[in-house]
Short mmCIF file of C-alpha atoms and ligand atoms in Angstrom, two decimals:
data_model
loop_
_atom_site.label_atom_id
_atom_site.label_comp_id
_atom_site.label_asym_id
_atom_site.label_seq_id
_atom_site.Cartn_x
_atom_site.Cartn_y
_atom_site.Cartn_z
CA MET A 53 36.41 4.95 7.17
CA ASN A 54 34.19 2.09 5.72
CA ILE A 55 30.49 1.51 5.90
CA ILE A 56 30.97 -2.29 6.39
CA GLU A 57 32.66 -1.70 9.69
CA ILE A 58 30.09 0.85 10.39
CA ILE A 59 27.10 -1.62 9.96
CA GLU A 60 29.20 -4.33 11.90
CA LYS A 61 29.79 -1.82 14.65
CA LYS A 62 26.06 -1.18 15.10
CA LYS A 63 24.80 -4.81 14.61
CA ASN A 64 27.02 -5.56 17.70
CA GLY A 65 25.24 -2.94 19.77
CA PHE A 66 28.02 -0.26 19.94
CA GLU A 67 27.66 3.40 19.85
CA LEU A 68 28.61 5.10 16.52
CA THR A 69 30.65 8.22 16.68
CA ASP A 70 29.70 11.73 15.13
CA LYS A 71 32.19 11.09 12.39
CA GLU A 72 30.94 7.78 11.50
CA ILE A 73 27.43 8.94 11.36
CA ASN A 74 28.52 12.17 9.31
CA PHE A 75 30.15 9.55 6.99
CA PHE A 76 27.01 7.46 6.62
CA ILE A 77 24.65 10.56 5.96
CA GLY A 78 27.09 12.16 3.66
CA GLY A 79 27.39 8.67 1.86
CA CYS A 80 23.42 8.49 1.48
CA THR A 81 23.24 12.06 0.16
CA THR A 82 25.96 11.51 -2.51
CA GLY A 83 24.79 8.17 -3.35
CA LYS A 84 28.14 6.62 -2.53
CA ILE A 85 26.71 4.21 -0.04
CA ALA A 86 24.67 1.62 -1.79
CA ASN A 87 20.75 1.12 -0.87
CA TYR A 88 21.57 -2.48 0.48
CA GLN A 89 24.20 -1.14 2.96
CA ILE A 90 21.81 1.80 3.94
CA SER A 91 19.03 -0.74 4.49
CA ALA A 92 21.42 -3.07 6.65
CA LEU A 93 22.54 -0.13 8.83
CA LEU A 94 18.79 0.82 9.36
CA MET A 95 17.60 -2.46 10.35
CA ALA A 96 20.62 -2.68 12.85
CA ILE A 97 19.46 0.66 14.33
CA CYS A 98 15.64 -0.61 14.31
CA ILE A 99 16.91 -3.57 16.48
CA ASN A 100 19.83 -2.10 18.70
CA GLY A 101 18.30 1.58 18.91
CA MET A 102 20.74 4.51 19.31
CA THR A 103 21.93 6.76 22.06
CA ASN A 104 20.83 10.16 22.44
CA THR A 105 24.21 11.22 21.48
CA GLU A 106 23.76 9.19 18.30
CA ILE A 107 20.18 10.50 17.39
CA PHE A 108 21.26 14.07 17.88
CA SER A 109 24.29 13.59 15.69
CA MET A 110 22.06 11.92 13.05
CA THR A 111 19.55 14.69 13.03
CA LYS A 112 22.25 17.48 12.64
CA HIS A 113 23.84 15.75 9.89
CA MET A 114 20.49 14.99 8.13
CA ALA A 115 19.60 18.70 8.65
CA SER A 116 22.66 19.83 7.10
CA SER A 117 22.65 17.47 4.09
CA GLY A 118 20.84 20.29 2.13
CA ILE A 119 19.74 23.95 2.35
CA CYS A 120 19.07 25.11 5.69
CA LEU A 121 16.52 28.12 5.38
CA LYS A 122 16.94 31.34 7.28
CA TRP A 123 14.12 33.79 7.43
CA SER A 124 16.15 36.70 7.88
CA GLY A 125 13.87 38.64 5.55
CA ILE A 126 11.13 38.45 7.90
CA ASP A 127 10.80 40.61 11.13
CA GLY A 128 10.43 38.86 14.26
CA ILE A 129 10.26 35.30 15.19
CA ILE A 130 8.90 32.41 13.30
CA ALA A 131 6.58 29.71 14.54
CA ASP A 132 6.21 25.99 13.19
CA LYS A 133 4.06 23.25 14.03
CA HIS A 134 4.25 19.48 13.27
CA SER A 135 1.56 16.59 13.49
CA SER A 136 2.98 13.33 13.37
CA GLY A 137 0.15 12.49 10.90
CA GLY A 138 -3.24 10.66 11.00
CA VAL A 139 -6.61 10.31 9.46
CA GLY A 140 -8.62 13.07 8.94
CA ASP A 141 -5.78 15.51 10.63
CA LYS A 142 -6.60 18.99 9.24
CA THR A 143 -5.25 21.11 12.28
CA THR A 144 -2.51 22.81 10.28
CA PRO A 145 -4.74 25.34 8.34
CA ILE A 146 -6.83 25.98 11.31
CA VAL A 147 -3.96 26.44 13.75
CA VAL A 148 -1.95 28.65 11.23
CA SER A 149 -4.85 30.89 10.69
CA VAL A 150 -5.63 31.28 14.37
CA VAL A 151 -2.13 32.05 15.70
CA THR A 152 -1.18 34.35 12.59
CA ALA A 153 -4.49 36.19 13.43
CA CYS A 154 -3.12 36.66 17.02
CA GLY A 155 0.09 38.32 15.58
CA VAL A 156 2.72 35.34 15.44
CA LYS A 157 4.21 34.54 12.13
CA MET A 158 4.31 31.18 10.73
CA VAL A 159 5.91 29.48 7.73
CA LYS A 160 4.53 26.08 7.55
CA MET A 161 6.26 23.52 5.16
CA SER A 162 4.31 20.18 4.96
CA GLY A 163 5.14 17.02 2.80
CA LYS A 164 2.43 15.21 0.67
CA GLY A 165 0.49 12.48 1.77
CA LEU A 166 1.34 8.90 0.80
CA GLY A 167 -0.43 5.82 2.01
CA PHE A 168 -3.66 6.12 4.16
CA THR A 169 -2.82 9.54 5.79
CA GLY A 170 -3.59 12.72 3.84
CA GLY A 171 -1.25 15.41 3.39
CA THR A 172 -1.88 19.18 4.24
CA ILE A 173 -0.63 20.39 0.61
CA ASP A 174 -3.17 17.97 -0.88
CA LYS A 175 -6.02 19.30 1.22
CA LEU A 176 -5.06 22.86 0.36
CA SER A 177 -4.71 21.98 -3.22
CA ALA A 178 -8.47 21.28 -3.31
CA ILE A 179 -8.99 24.98 -3.32
CA THR A 180 -8.77 26.08 -7.04
CA ASN A 181 -5.46 27.77 -7.97
CA PHE A 182 -3.91 27.69 -4.30
CA ARG A 183 -0.28 27.39 -4.94
CA THR A 184 2.23 25.84 -2.46
CA ASP A 185 5.60 26.14 -4.41
CA TYR A 186 6.69 29.74 -3.89
CA ASN A 187 10.41 30.43 -3.75
CA THR A 188 12.03 31.78 -0.47
CA ASP A 189 12.01 35.54 -1.63
CA GLU A 190 8.07 35.01 -2.47
CA ILE A 191 7.44 33.39 0.91
CA ASN A 192 9.48 36.12 2.58
CA ASN A 193 7.06 38.74 0.97
CA ILE A 194 4.06 36.85 1.64
CA VAL A 195 4.75 36.51 5.35
CA ASN A 196 5.84 40.14 5.62
CA ASN A 197 2.51 41.06 4.21
CA ILE A 198 0.12 38.82 5.93
CA GLY A 199 2.06 36.82 8.57
CA ALA A 200 1.65 33.16 7.31
CA TYR A 201 2.65 30.95 4.55
CA MET A 202 1.79 27.10 4.11
CA GLY A 203 3.37 25.40 1.44
CA GLY A 204 5.36 22.42 0.29
CA GLN A 205 8.81 21.18 1.29
CA THR A 206 11.42 21.91 -1.29
CA HIS A 207 13.58 19.19 -2.56
CA ASP A 208 16.78 20.46 -1.31
CA LEU A 209 15.41 20.40 2.45
CA ALA A 210 17.09 17.29 4.22
CA PRO A 211 17.85 15.32 1.08
CA ALA A 212 19.41 12.66 3.19
CA ASP A 213 15.95 12.11 4.87
CA LYS A 214 14.14 11.70 1.58
CA LYS A 215 16.49 8.96 0.64
CA LEU A 216 16.44 7.28 3.89
CA TYR A 217 12.59 7.54 4.33
CA CYS A 218 12.27 5.91 0.87
CA ILE A 219 14.31 2.96 1.94
CA ARG A 220 12.67 2.67 5.46
CA ASP A 221 9.24 2.65 3.51
CA VAL A 222 10.09 -0.62 1.79
CA THR A 223 12.45 -2.29 4.36
CA GLY A 224 10.35 -2.55 7.40
CA THR A 225 12.32 0.00 9.27
CA VAL A 226 9.70 2.86 9.50
CA ASN A 227 8.66 2.29 12.97
CA SER A 228 11.73 3.17 15.02
CA ILE A 229 11.76 6.09 17.52
CA PRO A 230 15.27 7.21 16.67
CA LEU A 231 14.74 7.04 12.91
CA ILE A 232 11.31 8.89 13.20
CA ALA A 233 12.59 11.51 15.58
CA SER A 234 15.67 12.27 13.62
CA SER A 235 13.63 12.32 10.15
CA ILE A 236 11.01 14.67 11.67
CA MET A 237 13.42 17.15 13.41
CA SER A 238 15.91 17.25 10.62
CA LYS A 239 13.34 18.90 8.51
CA LYS A 240 12.20 21.09 11.26
CA ILE A 241 15.69 22.20 12.05
CA ALA A 242 16.35 23.01 8.16
CA SER A 243 13.29 24.97 7.92
CA GLY A 244 14.49 27.69 10.13
CA ALA A 245 11.95 28.14 12.66
CA ASN A 246 12.40 29.63 16.19
CA ILE A 247 9.48 28.02 17.78
CA LEU A 248 8.00 24.52 17.39
CA VAL A 249 4.78 22.85 18.68
CA LEU A 250 4.67 19.20 17.80
CA ASP A 251 1.47 17.31 17.89
CA VAL A 252 2.57 13.67 18.35
CA LYS A 253 -0.32 11.16 17.64
CA ALA A 254 -1.04 7.93 19.43
CA GLY A 255 -3.39 5.21 18.51
CA GLY A 256 -4.64 2.87 15.65
CA GLY A 257 -4.64 5.78 13.06
CA ALA A 258 -0.93 6.78 13.97
CA PHE A 259 2.53 5.71 13.61
CA MET A 260 2.78 5.25 17.45
CA LYS A 261 0.03 2.89 18.52
CA ASN A 262 0.26 3.45 22.19
CA ALA A 263 0.50 6.63 24.32
CA ASN A 264 3.64 5.63 26.04
CA GLU A 265 5.78 4.98 22.89
CA ALA A 266 4.23 8.46 21.73
CA GLN A 267 5.46 9.98 24.64
CA LYS A 268 8.83 8.64 24.43
CA LEU A 269 9.09 10.21 20.75
CA ALA A 270 7.60 13.51 21.86
CA GLU A 271 10.18 13.82 24.91
CA LEU A 272 13.18 12.83 22.46
CA MET A 273 11.82 15.34 19.77
CA VAL A 274 11.38 17.96 22.34
CA ASN A 275 14.97 17.59 23.53
CA ILE A 276 16.40 17.67 19.89
CA GLY A 277 14.63 20.63 19.10
CA ASN A 278 15.78 22.64 22.31
CA ALA A 279 19.33 21.51 21.68
CA ALA A 280 19.18 22.82 18.34
CA GLY A 281 17.97 26.39 19.68
CA ILE A 282 14.23 26.04 18.60
CA LYS A 283 11.91 26.37 21.47
CA THR A 284 10.10 23.12 21.37
CA CYS A 285 7.30 21.74 23.18
CA ALA A 286 5.10 18.59 22.39
CA VAL A 287 1.34 17.50 22.80
CA VAL A 288 0.59 13.75 22.74
CA THR A 289 -2.88 13.52 21.39
CA ASP A 290 -5.28 10.80 20.56
CA MET A 291 -5.71 9.08 17.09
CA SER A 292 -7.96 6.25 17.93
CA GLU A 293 -10.58 7.59 15.66
CA PRO A 294 -10.39 9.83 12.56
CA LEU A 295 -10.06 13.57 13.70
CA GLY A 296 -13.29 15.54 13.01
CA CYS A 297 -16.22 14.21 10.53
CA ALA A 298 -14.52 14.66 6.92
CA VAL A 299 -11.54 12.41 5.59
CA GLY A 300 -10.82 13.61 2.06
CA ASN A 301 -9.36 16.68 0.55
CA ALA A 302 -12.30 18.94 -0.36
CA LEU A 303 -14.46 17.50 2.23
CA GLU A 304 -11.82 18.44 4.87
CA ILE A 305 -11.37 21.95 3.57
CA LYS A 306 -15.11 22.38 3.85
CA GLU A 307 -14.94 21.12 7.52
CA ILE A 308 -11.84 23.55 8.11
CA ILE A 309 -14.07 26.39 6.86
CA ASP A 310 -16.95 25.53 8.97
CA ILE A 311 -14.50 25.33 12.20
CA LEU A 312 -13.24 28.91 11.22
CA LYS A 313 -16.63 30.29 10.79
CA GLY A 314 -17.98 28.86 14.12
CA LYS A 315 -20.18 26.15 12.99
CA SER A 316 -17.87 23.35 14.34
CA LYS A 317 -19.50 19.84 14.60
CA ASP A 318 -16.67 18.00 16.41
CA LYS A 319 -15.47 19.26 19.68
CA ARG A 320 -12.51 16.96 19.57
CA LEU A 321 -11.20 18.61 16.58
CA TYR A 322 -12.00 22.10 17.65
CA ASN A 323 -10.15 21.41 21.19
CA ILE A 324 -7.23 20.07 19.67
CA CYS A 325 -6.79 23.17 17.41
CA VAL A 326 -7.38 25.66 20.20
CA ILE A 327 -4.89 23.71 22.57
CA LEU A 328 -2.11 23.40 19.85
CA SER A 329 -2.61 27.31 19.13
CA ALA A 330 -2.44 27.96 22.63
CA TYR A 331 0.95 26.40 23.18
CA ILE A 332 2.39 28.41 20.13
CA LEU A 333 0.98 31.54 21.74
CA ILE A 334 2.74 30.66 24.87
CA LEU A 335 6.19 29.99 23.22
CA SER A 336 5.91 33.05 21.35
CA LYS A 337 5.03 35.01 24.54
CA LYS A 338 1.80 36.34 23.32
CA ALA A 339 -0.08 34.83 26.36
CA ALA A 340 0.94 34.53 30.27
CA ASP A 341 -0.09 31.00 30.82
CA PHE A 342 -2.24 28.29 29.28
CA ASP A 343 -5.68 29.44 30.16
CA ASP A 344 -4.75 33.00 28.84
CA ALA A 345 -3.55 31.60 25.64
CA TYR A 346 -6.72 29.19 25.15
CA HIS A 347 -9.02 32.15 25.69
CA ILE A 348 -7.08 34.28 23.07
CA ALA A 349 -7.01 31.45 20.60
CA GLU A 350 -10.69 30.63 21.23
CA LYS A 351 -11.42 34.65 20.65
CA ALA A 352 -9.85 34.46 17.34
CA LEU A 353 -11.83 31.75 16.30
CA LYS A 354 -15.09 32.95 17.63
CA SER A 355 -14.63 36.48 16.38
CA GLY A 356 -14.20 35.50 12.81
CA GLN A 357 -10.61 36.96 12.66
CA ALA A 358 -9.35 33.30 12.07
CA PHE A 359 -11.66 32.90 9.09
CA ARG A 360 -10.53 36.15 7.96
CA GLN A 361 -6.75 35.42 8.22
CA PHE A 362 -7.55 32.10 6.20
CA TYR A 363 -9.28 34.17 3.53
CA ASN A 364 -6.01 36.39 3.29
CA ILE A 365 -3.74 33.31 3.08
CA VAL A 366 -5.77 31.74 0.32
CA GLN A 367 -5.83 35.16 -1.59
CA ALA A 368 -2.13 35.70 -0.99
CA GLN A 369 -1.32 32.15 -2.38
CA GLY A 370 -3.57 32.56 -5.42
CA GLY A 371 -6.37 30.61 -4.41
CA ASP A 372 -10.14 31.05 -5.48
CA VAL A 373 -11.35 32.82 -2.42
CA ARG A 374 -15.20 32.61 -3.73
CA LEU A 375 -14.99 28.91 -2.30
CA LEU A 376 -14.43 30.10 0.97
CA GLU A 377 -17.72 32.19 0.69
CA ASP A 378 -19.75 29.39 -1.15
CA ILE A 379 -18.73 25.82 -0.32
CA SER A 380 -21.14 24.40 -2.93
CA LEU A 381 -18.49 25.65 -5.48
CA PHE A 382 -16.21 22.81 -4.42
CA PRO A 383 -16.20 19.76 -6.89
CA ARG A 384 -18.69 17.26 -6.16
CA ALA A 385 -18.27 13.44 -6.49
CA LYS A 386 -20.72 11.48 -8.86
CA PHE A 387 -21.50 8.96 -6.50
CA ILE A 388 -22.52 9.89 -2.98
CA GLY A 389 -24.50 7.50 -0.54
CA GLU A 390 -25.26 6.75 3.08
CA ILE A 391 -24.26 3.97 5.35
CA ILE A 392 -27.15 3.04 7.67
CA SER A 393 -26.80 1.33 11.05
CA GLU A 394 -28.17 -2.07 11.35
CA LYS A 395 -28.51 -2.01 15.08
CA ASN A 396 -29.27 0.41 18.13
CA GLY A 397 -26.46 1.27 20.39
CA TYR A 398 -23.29 3.43 20.79
CA VAL A 399 -20.42 3.75 18.60
CA GLN A 400 -17.53 1.97 20.40
CA ASN A 401 -14.90 2.41 18.06
CA ILE A 402 -14.22 3.53 14.37
CA ASP A 403 -11.11 1.89 12.87
CA CYS A 404 -9.13 4.76 11.72
CA GLU A 405 -6.90 2.87 9.50
CA SER A 406 -9.79 1.27 7.69
CA ILE A 407 -11.32 4.64 7.17
CA GLY A 408 -8.03 5.90 5.85
CA LYS A 409 -8.01 2.96 3.59
CA ILE A 410 -11.30 3.48 2.24
CA SER A 411 -10.95 7.16 1.56
CA LEU A 412 -7.76 6.03 -0.46
CA LEU A 413 -9.99 3.66 -2.61
CA SER A 414 -12.53 6.23 -3.01
CA GLY A 415 -9.92 8.36 -4.83
CA ALA A 416 -8.93 10.69 -1.88
CA GLY A 417 -5.09 9.67 -1.80
CA ARG A 418 -2.19 8.11 -3.51
CA ILE A 419 -0.94 4.59 -3.45
CA ARG A 420 2.15 5.72 -5.51
CA ALA A 421 4.01 9.08 -5.38
CA GLU A 422 2.69 9.94 -8.98
CA ASP A 423 -0.89 9.07 -8.57
CA VAL A 424 -3.44 11.86 -9.38
CA ILE A 425 -5.88 12.74 -6.38
CA ASP A 426 -9.41 13.16 -6.74
CA TYR A 427 -10.34 16.12 -4.52
CA SER A 428 -14.08 15.53 -4.19
CA SER A 429 -13.83 12.22 -2.85
CA GLY A 430 -13.68 10.59 0.67
CA VAL A 431 -15.76 9.64 3.67
CA VAL A 432 -18.02 11.78 6.01
CA LEU A 433 -18.64 10.48 9.48
CA HIS A 434 -22.02 11.23 10.83
CA LYS A 435 -21.48 9.37 14.02
CA LYS A 436 -18.20 9.40 16.32
CA CYS A 437 -17.13 7.30 19.04
CA GLY A 438 -19.54 7.41 22.06
CA ASP A 439 -22.53 8.51 19.94
CA SER A 440 -26.01 7.05 20.19
CA VAL A 441 -27.08 5.32 16.98
CA LEU A 442 -30.71 3.96 16.20
CA LYS A 443 -31.25 1.09 13.82
CA GLY A 444 -31.81 2.68 10.33
CA GLU A 445 -29.89 6.01 11.12
CA VAL A 446 -27.32 7.15 8.87
CA ILE A 447 -23.79 6.43 10.34
CA ALA A 448 -21.60 7.94 7.58
CA GLU A 449 -21.35 9.08 3.99
CA TYR A 450 -19.14 8.21 1.02
CA HIS A 451 -18.24 10.37 -2.05
CA THR A 452 -16.54 8.82 -5.07
CA ASN A 453 -16.32 9.11 -8.83
CA ARG A 454 -15.26 5.41 -8.87
CA MET A 455 -18.64 3.58 -9.60
CA GLU A 456 -16.76 0.11 -9.55
CA CYS A 457 -15.61 0.61 -6.15
CA VAL A 458 -18.98 1.57 -4.43
CA ASP A 459 -19.80 -1.77 -2.83
CA GLU A 460 -16.38 -2.25 -1.48
CA ILE A 461 -16.32 1.38 0.03
CA LYS A 462 -19.86 0.69 1.48
CA SER A 463 -18.73 -2.51 3.28
CA GLY A 464 -15.57 -1.27 4.34
CA ILE A 465 -17.12 1.72 6.11
CA ALA A 466 -19.63 -0.43 7.67
CA GLY A 467 -16.99 -2.67 9.02
CA ALA A 468 -15.00 0.17 10.41
CA TYR A 469 -17.63 0.99 12.80
CA HIS A 470 -18.01 -1.18 16.02
CA ILE A 471 -21.58 -0.63 17.60
CA GLY A 472 -22.24 -2.01 20.99
CA LYS A 473 -24.86 -1.63 23.56
CA GLU A 474 -23.04 0.30 26.56
CA LYS A 475 -21.79 3.88 26.22
CA PRO A 476 -18.10 3.56 25.87
CA GLU A 477 -15.74 5.43 28.37
CA ASN A 478 -14.57 8.66 26.98
CA ILE A 479 -11.02 8.45 25.54
CA PRO A 480 -8.74 11.36 26.56
CA LEU A 481 -7.78 13.92 23.77
CA VAL A 482 -4.59 14.98 25.41
CA TYR A 483 -2.43 12.16 26.98
CA LYS A 484 0.77 14.45 28.05
CA THR A 485 2.18 17.70 27.39
CA ILE A 486 5.93 18.13 27.22
CA MET A 487 7.21 21.54 27.73
CA LYS A 488 10.79 22.20 29.41
N1 URA B 733 7.24 11.55 9.52
C1 URA B 733 8.38 11.87 8.88
O1 URA B 733 8.79 12.91 8.29
N2 URA B 733 9.32 11.05 9.20
C2 URA B 733 9.09 9.90 9.80
O2 URA B 733 10.02 8.93 9.90
C3 URA B 733 7.70 9.33 10.22
C4 URA B 733 6.87 10.52 10.08
#
């Protein structure tokens, strides 16, 4: 078999066989196929697409390119969740705390953030001493003791995806439904969970800019998961404005603590967390139907059980729990300032990608993988879409240690807000649920 023939075949629109896909993924993992040949095949896939048979085959071979975790040391079923990522998306620590407080076990492995969307691991690392790098024996112990673990993906999990993702990132081949689906699902299959809820984001702050494309991706991932023996469902949710009010690591952890303590300011973030938790409860048979599941998840939040479970997780993973009791102990940026509205009206739209980029500029993210994050920096949105605003009122707040960036940060946040005269129509929170 030869990679040039495989590239030609896909370029001419033909279906690749399982053997050819296995050859390609094997060659990516061992380094026998050159990066320029990988790029050529990725571009041919982007342009000509893949059949479901090809996508299933690609996912299977990517999953088995490294270790496939098995949680045989943990009693009972293991649940997992995945979000396709977006600005201010802090649902994971909340959902994990809620569902594990309700008796479901979860091992949640996340990647670090790169670019304008933050990663869960970076957010959790804003809690002093919180460790995300336990080995499998230690994870087994933690989950057997408290029912939950949140950590980073190990290097040996789906290494073929790591290689492909790096090349896609710099060859304009990220945005392809077959490539996104196989990338996400290969890691989920290798992570060893029995149950999976996918939160597929649609909108300006997400990979999928519209709900129809997001739905296609969601359907495909649900089919891949179920075919691999993982009970999978997906919720297509809105990402046209940042999720919640805080964007930036310590700021987002403070918002998570507020939600877990019942002091939520953002109804959409609260609702999305309850909805995702409810679907995990349904798949793990802890609830009879959606209403029952929603009620159980809400009770865990309102009773303080979910907060206590978050406390247990932070303690079990070495984090300083004093921060959870007193949020003033989190690091504070040197330069904090307000953005003031210059007119009366309603917030029509907040450009998600701009807020993500401003948060990055303030120090909250990485442009290169080796960049060091400043946990205290970011943006707090005081006004969200549909809110009324008066001239002179505070719409947002910036936090940074980079004095030289303050002017750019201020004008960037102000430019991301679109304020108009009429109250805009409500944007749906959930576009579609896919459960088979
Ligand atoms: N997240 C992934 O892990 N892979 C993609 O291709 C896109 C988002």
